[in-house]
Short mmCIF file of N, CA and C in Angstrom, two decimals:
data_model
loop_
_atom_site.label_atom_id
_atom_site.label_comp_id
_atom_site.label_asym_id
_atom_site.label_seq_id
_atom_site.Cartn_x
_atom_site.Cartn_y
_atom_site.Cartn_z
N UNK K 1 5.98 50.29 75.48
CA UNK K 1 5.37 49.97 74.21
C UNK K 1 4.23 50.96 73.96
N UNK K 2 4.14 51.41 73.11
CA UNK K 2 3.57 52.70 72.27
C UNK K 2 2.01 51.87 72.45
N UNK K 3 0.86 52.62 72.73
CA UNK K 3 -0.44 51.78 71.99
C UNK K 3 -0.53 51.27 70.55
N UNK K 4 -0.07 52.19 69.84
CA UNK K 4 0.07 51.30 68.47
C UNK K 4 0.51 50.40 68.57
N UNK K 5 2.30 49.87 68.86
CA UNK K 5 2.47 48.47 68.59
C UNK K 5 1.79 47.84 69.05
N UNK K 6 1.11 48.12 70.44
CA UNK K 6 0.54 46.84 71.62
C UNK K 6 -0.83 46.80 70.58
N UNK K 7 -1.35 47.63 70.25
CA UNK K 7 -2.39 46.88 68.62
C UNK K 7 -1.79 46.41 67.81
N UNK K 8 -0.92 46.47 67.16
CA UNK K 8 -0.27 45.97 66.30
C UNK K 8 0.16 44.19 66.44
N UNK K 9 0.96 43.80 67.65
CA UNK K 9 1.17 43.14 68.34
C UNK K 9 -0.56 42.19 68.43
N UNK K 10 -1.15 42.78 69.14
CA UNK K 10 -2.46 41.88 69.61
C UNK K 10 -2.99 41.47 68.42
N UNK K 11 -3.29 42.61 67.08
CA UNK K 11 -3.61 41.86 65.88
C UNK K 11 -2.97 39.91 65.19
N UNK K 12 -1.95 40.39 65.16
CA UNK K 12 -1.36 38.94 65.11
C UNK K 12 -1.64 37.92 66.25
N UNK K 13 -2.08 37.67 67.18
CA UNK K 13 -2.88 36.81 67.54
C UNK K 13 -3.47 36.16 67.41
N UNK K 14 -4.04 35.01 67.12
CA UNK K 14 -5.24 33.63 66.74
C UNK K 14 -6.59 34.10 66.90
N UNK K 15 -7.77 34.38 65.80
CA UNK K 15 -8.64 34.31 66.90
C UNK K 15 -9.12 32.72 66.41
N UNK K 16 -9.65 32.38 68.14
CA UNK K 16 -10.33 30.41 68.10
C UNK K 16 -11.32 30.47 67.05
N UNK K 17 -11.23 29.41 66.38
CA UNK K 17 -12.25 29.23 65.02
C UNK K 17 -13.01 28.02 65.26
N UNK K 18 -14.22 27.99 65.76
CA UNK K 18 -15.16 26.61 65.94
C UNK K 18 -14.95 26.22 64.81
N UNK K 19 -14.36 24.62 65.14
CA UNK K 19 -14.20 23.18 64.35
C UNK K 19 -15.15 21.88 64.59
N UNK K 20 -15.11 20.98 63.34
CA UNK K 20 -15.22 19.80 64.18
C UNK K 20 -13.93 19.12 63.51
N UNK K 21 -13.88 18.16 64.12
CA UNK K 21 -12.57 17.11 63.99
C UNK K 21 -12.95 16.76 62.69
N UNK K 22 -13.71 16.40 61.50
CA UNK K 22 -13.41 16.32 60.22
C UNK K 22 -13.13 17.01 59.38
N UNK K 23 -13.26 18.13 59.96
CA UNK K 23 -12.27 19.47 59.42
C UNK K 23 -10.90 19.56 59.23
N UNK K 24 -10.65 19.52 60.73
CA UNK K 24 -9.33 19.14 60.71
C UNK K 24 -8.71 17.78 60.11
N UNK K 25 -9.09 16.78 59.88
CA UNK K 25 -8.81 15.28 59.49
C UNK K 25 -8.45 15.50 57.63
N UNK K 26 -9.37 16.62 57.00
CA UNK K 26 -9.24 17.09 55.81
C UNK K 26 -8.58 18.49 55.49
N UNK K 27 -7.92 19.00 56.92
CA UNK K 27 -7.27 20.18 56.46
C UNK K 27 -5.84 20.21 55.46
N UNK K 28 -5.69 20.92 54.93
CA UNK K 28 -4.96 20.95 53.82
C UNK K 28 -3.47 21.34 54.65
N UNK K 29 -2.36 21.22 53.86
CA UNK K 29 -0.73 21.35 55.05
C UNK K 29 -0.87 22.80 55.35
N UNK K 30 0.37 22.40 56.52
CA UNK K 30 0.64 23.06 57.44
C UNK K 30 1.40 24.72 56.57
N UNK K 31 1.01 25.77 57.02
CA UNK K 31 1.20 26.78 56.68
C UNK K 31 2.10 27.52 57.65
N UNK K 32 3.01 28.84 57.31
CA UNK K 32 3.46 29.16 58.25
C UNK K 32 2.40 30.72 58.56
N UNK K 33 1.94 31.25 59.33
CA UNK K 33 1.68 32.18 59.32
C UNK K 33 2.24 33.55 60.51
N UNK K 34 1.36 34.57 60.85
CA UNK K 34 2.30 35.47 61.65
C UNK K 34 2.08 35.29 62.62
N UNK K 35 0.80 34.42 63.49
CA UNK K 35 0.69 34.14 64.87
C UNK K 35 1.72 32.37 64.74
N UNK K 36 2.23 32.12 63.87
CA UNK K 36 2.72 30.57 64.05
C UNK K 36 2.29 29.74 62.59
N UNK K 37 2.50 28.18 63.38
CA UNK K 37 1.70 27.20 62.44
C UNK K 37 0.42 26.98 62.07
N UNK K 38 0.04 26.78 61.02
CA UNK K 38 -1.76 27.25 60.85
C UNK K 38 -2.17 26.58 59.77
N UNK K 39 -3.30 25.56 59.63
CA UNK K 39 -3.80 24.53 58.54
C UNK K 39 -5.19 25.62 57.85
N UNK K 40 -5.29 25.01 56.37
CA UNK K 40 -6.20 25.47 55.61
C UNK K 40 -7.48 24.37 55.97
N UNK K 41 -8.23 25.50 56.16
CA UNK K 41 -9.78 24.41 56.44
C UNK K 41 -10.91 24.96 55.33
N UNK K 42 -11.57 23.97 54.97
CA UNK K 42 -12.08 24.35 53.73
C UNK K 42 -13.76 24.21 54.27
N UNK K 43 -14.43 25.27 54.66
CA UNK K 43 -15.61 25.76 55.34
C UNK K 43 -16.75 25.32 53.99
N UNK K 44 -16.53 25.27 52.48
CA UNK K 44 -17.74 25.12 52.04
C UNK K 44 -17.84 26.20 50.96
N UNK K 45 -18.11 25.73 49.75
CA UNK K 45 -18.26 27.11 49.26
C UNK K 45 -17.11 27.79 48.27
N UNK K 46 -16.06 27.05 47.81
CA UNK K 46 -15.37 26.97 47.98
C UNK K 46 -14.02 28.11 48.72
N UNK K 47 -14.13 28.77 50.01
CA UNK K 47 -13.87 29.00 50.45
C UNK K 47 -12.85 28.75 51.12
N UNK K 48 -11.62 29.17 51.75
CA UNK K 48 -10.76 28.54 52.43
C UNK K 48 -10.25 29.35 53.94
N UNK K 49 -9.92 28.94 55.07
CA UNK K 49 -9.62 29.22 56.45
C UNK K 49 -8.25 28.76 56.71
N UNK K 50 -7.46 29.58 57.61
CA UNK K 50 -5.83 29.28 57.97
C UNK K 50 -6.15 29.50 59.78
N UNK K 51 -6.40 28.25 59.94
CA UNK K 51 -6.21 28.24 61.68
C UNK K 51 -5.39 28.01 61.82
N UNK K 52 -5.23 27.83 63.44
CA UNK K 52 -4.02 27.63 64.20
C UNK K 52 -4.23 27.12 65.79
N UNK K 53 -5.83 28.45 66.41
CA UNK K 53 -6.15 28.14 67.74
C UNK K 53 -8.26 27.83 67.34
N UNK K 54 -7.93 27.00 67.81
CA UNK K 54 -9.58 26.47 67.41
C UNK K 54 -10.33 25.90 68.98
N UNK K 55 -11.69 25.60 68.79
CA UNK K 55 -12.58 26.02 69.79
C UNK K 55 -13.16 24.36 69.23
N UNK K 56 -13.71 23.27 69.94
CA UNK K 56 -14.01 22.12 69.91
C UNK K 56 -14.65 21.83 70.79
N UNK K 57 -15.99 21.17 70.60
CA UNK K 57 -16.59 20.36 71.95
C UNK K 57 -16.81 19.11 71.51
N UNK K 58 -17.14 18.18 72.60
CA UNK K 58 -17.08 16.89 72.10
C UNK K 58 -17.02 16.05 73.80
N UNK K 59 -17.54 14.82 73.92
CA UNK K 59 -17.58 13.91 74.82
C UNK K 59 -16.61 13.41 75.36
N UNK K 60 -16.47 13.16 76.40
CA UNK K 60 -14.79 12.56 76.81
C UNK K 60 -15.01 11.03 76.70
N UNK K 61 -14.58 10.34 75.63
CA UNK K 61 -14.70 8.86 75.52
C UNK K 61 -13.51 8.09 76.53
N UNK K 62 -12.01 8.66 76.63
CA UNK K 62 -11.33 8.23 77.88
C UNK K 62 -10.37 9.09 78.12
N UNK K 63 -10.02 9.06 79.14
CA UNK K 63 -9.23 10.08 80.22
C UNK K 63 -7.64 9.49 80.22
N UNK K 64 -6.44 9.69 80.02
CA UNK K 64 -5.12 8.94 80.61
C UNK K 64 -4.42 10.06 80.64
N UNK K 65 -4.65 10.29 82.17
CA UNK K 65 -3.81 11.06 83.55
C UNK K 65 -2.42 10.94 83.21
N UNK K 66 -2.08 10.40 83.01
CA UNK K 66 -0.47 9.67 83.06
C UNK K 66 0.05 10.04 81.69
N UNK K 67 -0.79 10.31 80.98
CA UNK K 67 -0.35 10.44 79.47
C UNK K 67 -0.63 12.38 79.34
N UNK K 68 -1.44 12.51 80.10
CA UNK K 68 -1.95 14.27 79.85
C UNK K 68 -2.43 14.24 78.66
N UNK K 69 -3.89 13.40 78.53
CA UNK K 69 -4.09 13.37 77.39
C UNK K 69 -6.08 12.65 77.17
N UNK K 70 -7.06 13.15 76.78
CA UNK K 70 -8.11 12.49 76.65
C UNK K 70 -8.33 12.44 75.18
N UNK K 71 -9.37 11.89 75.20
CA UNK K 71 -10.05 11.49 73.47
C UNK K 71 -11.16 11.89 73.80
N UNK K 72 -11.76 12.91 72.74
CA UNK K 72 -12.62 13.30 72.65
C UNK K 72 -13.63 12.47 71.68
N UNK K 73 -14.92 13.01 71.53
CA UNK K 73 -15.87 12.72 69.74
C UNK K 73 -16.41 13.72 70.08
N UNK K 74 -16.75 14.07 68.99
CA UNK K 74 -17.88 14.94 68.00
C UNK K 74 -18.60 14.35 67.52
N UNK K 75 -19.70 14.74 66.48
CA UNK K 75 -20.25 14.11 65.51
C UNK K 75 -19.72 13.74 64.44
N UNK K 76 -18.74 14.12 64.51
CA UNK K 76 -17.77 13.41 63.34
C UNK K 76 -16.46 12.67 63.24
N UNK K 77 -16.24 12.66 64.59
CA UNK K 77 -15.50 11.67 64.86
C UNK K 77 -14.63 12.21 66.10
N UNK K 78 -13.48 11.57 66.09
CA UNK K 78 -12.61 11.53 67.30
C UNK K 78 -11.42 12.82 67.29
N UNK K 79 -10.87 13.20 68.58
CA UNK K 79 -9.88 13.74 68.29
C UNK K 79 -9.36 13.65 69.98
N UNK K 80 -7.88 14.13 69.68
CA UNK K 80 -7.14 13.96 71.17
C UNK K 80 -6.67 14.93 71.29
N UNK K 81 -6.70 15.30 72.95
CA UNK K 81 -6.33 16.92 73.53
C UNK K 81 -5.33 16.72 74.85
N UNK K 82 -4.32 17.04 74.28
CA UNK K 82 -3.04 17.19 75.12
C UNK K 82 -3.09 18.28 76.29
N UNK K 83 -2.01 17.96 76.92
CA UNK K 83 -1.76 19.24 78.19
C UNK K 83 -3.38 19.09 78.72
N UNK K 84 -4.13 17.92 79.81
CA UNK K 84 -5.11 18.72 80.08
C UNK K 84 -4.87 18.96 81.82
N UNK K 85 -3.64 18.23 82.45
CA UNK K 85 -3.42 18.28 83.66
C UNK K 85 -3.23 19.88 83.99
N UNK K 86 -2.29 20.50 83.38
CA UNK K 86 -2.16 21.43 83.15
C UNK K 86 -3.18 22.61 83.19
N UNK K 87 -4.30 22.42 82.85
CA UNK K 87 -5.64 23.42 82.81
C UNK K 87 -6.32 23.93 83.65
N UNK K 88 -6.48 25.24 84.25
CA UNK K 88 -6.72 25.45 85.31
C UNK K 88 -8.34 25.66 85.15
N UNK K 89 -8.99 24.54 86.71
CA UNK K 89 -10.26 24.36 86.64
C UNK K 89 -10.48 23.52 85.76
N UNK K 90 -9.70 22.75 84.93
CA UNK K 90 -9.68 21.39 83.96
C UNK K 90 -10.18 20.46 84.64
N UNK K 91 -10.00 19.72 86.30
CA UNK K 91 -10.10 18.39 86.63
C UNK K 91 -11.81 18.20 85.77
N UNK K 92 -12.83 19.05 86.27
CA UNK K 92 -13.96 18.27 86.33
C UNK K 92 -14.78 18.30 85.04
N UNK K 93 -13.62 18.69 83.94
CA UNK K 93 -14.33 18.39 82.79
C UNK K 93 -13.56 16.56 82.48
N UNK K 94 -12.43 16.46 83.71
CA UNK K 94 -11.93 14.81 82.99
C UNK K 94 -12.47 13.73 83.49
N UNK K 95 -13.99 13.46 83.19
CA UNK K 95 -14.63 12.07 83.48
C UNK K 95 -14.93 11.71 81.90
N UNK K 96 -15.09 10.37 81.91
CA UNK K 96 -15.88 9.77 81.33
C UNK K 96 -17.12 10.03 80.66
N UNK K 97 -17.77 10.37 79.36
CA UNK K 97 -18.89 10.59 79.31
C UNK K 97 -19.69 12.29 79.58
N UNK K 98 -18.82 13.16 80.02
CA UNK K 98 -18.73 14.45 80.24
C UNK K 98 -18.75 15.14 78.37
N UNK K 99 -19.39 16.33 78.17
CA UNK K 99 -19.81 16.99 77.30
C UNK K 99 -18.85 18.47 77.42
N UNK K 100 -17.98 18.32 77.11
CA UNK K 100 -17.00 19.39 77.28
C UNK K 100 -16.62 20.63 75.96
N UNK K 101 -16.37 21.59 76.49
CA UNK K 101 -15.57 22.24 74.98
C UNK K 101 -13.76 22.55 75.49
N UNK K 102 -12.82 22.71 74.44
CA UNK K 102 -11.41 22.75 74.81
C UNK K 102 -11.33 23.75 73.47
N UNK K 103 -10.49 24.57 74.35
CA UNK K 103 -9.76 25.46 73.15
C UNK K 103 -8.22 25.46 73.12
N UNK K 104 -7.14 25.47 71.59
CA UNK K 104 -6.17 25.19 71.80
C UNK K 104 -5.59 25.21 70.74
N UNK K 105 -3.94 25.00 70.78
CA UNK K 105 -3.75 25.08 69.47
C UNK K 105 -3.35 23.49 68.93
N UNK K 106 -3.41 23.77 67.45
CA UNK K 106 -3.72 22.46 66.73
C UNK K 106 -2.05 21.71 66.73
N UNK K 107 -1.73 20.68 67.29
CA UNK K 107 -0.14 19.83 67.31
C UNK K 107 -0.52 19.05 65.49
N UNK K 108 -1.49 18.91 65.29
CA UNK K 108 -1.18 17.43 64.69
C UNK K 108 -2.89 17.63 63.58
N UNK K 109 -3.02 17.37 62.59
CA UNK K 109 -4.25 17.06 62.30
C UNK K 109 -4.59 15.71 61.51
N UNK K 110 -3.17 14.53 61.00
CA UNK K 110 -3.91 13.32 60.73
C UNK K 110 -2.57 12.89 61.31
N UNK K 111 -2.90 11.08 61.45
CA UNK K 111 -4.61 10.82 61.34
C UNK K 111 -5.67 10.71 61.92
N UNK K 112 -5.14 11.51 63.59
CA UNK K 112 -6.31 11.82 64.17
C UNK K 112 -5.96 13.09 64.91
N UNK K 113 -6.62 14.72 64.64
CA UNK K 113 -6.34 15.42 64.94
C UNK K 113 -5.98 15.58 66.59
N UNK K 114 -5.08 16.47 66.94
CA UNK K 114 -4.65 16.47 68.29
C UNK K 114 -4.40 17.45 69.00
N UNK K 115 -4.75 18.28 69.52
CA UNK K 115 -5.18 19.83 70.22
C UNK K 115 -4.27 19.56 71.57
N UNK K 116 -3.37 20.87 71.52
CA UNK K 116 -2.61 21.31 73.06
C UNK K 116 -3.69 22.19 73.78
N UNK K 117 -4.51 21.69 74.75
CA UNK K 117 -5.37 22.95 75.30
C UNK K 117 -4.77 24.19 76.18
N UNK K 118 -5.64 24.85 75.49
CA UNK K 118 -5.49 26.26 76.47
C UNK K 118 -6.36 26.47 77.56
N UNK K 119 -7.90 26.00 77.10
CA UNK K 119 -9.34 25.86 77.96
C UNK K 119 -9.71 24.93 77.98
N UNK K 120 -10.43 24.49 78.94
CA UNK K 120 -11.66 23.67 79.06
C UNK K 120 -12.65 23.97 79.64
N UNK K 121 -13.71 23.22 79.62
CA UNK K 121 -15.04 23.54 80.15
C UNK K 121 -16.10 22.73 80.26
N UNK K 122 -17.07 22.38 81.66
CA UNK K 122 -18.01 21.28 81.38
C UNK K 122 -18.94 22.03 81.12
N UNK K 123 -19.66 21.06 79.68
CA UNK K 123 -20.56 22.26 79.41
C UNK K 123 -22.12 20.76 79.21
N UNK K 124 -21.67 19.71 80.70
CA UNK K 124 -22.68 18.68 80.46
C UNK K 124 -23.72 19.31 80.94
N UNK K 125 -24.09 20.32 81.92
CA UNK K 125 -25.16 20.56 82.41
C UNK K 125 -26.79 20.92 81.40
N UNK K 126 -25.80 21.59 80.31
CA UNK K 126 -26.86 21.77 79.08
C UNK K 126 -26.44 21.19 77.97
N UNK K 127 -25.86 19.44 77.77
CA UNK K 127 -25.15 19.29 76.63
C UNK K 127 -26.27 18.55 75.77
N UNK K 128 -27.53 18.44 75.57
CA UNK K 128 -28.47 18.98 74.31
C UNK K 128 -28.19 19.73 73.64
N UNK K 129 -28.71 20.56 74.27
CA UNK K 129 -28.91 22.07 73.57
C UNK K 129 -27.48 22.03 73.27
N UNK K 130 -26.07 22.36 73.58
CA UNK K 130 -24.76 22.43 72.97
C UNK K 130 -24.57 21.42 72.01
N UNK K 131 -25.01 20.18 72.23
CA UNK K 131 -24.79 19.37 70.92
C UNK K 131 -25.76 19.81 69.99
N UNK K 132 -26.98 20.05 69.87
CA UNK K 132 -27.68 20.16 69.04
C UNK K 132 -27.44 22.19 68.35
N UNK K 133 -26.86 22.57 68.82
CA UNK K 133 -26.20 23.89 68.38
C UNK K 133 -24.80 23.84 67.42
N UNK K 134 -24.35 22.46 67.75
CA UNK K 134 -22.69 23.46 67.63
C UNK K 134 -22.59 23.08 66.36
N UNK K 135 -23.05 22.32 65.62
CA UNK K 135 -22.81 22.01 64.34
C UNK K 135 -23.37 23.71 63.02
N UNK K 136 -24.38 23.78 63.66
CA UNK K 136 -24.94 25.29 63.37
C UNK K 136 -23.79 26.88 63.91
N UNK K 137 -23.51 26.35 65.08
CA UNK K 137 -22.42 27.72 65.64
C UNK K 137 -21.02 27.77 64.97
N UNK K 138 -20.71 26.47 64.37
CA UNK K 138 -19.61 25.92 63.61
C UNK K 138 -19.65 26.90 61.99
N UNK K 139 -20.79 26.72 61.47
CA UNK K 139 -20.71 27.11 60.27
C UNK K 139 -21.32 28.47 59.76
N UNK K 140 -21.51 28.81 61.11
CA UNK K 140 -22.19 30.24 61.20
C UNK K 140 -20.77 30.91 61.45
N UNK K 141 -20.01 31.04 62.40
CA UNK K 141 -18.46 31.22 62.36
C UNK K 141 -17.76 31.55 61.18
N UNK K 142 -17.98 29.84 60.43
CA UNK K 142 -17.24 30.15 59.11
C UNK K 142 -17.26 30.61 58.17
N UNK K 143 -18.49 31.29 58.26
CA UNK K 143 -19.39 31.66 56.85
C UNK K 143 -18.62 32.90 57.22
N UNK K 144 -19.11 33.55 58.59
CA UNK K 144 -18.38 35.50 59.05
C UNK K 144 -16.76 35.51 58.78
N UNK K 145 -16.01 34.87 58.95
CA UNK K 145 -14.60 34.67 58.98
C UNK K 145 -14.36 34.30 57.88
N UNK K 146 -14.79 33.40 56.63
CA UNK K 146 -14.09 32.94 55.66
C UNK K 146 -14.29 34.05 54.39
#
């Protein structure tokens, strides 16, 4: 493969777009685009966004092992993240009460959005400061991208 295509190629790729779950809960249908399936998110302004792989943090309200599957919150509400057995270095973001971020692509967005992860991460050690940021890192994102 030539360097051009392999740019060419990498362009079409996702880049992760910090969300919160009421974003997604109000994203507009499903689109087809050139990295895949991809929802319109409406950042403000009237502005509009076509994700696909998005970037989320949020609390682990419960864990089911058996299901490969937790529930997250945000400040705006809930959402569920599939495949997390699967995640390498995943176990010790799956407790209870843990301050995590997951990146992934979007299965589902009502009526409660639902993320296949790609990442995870405990990010309780400083989850102040990350909660009290991400609502700001969210729309700082969208403002450069939209």
């Amino acid at each position: 493969m030539s360097q051009r295509e392999k740019t060419a190629g990498e362009r079409k790729r996702p880049v992760p777009v910090k969300v919160l779950s009421a974003q997604l809960r109000a994203a507009g249908n499903r689109r087809t685009a050139d990295s895949g399936d991809a929802y319109v998110i409406r950042p403000g302004g009237g502005r509009s966004l076509l994700v696909s792989l998005v970037w989320m943090q949020g609390t682990v309200l419960e864990v089911q092992l058996d299901r490969n599957t937790v529930l997250l919150m945000d400040e705006t509400g809930t959402f569920a993240v599939q495949g997390v057995n699967n995640i390498p270095k995943g176990k010790p973001c799956l407790s209870q009460g843990k301050y995590v971020m997951v990146m992934g692509v979007i299965q589902a967005v009502s009526p409660e959005p639902v993320i296949r992860a790609v990442k995870m991460a405990d990010l309780s050690e400083l989850a102040a400061l990350h909660r009290r940021m991400w609502k700001l890192e969210v729309e700082d994102l969208q403002q450069v991208l939209a």
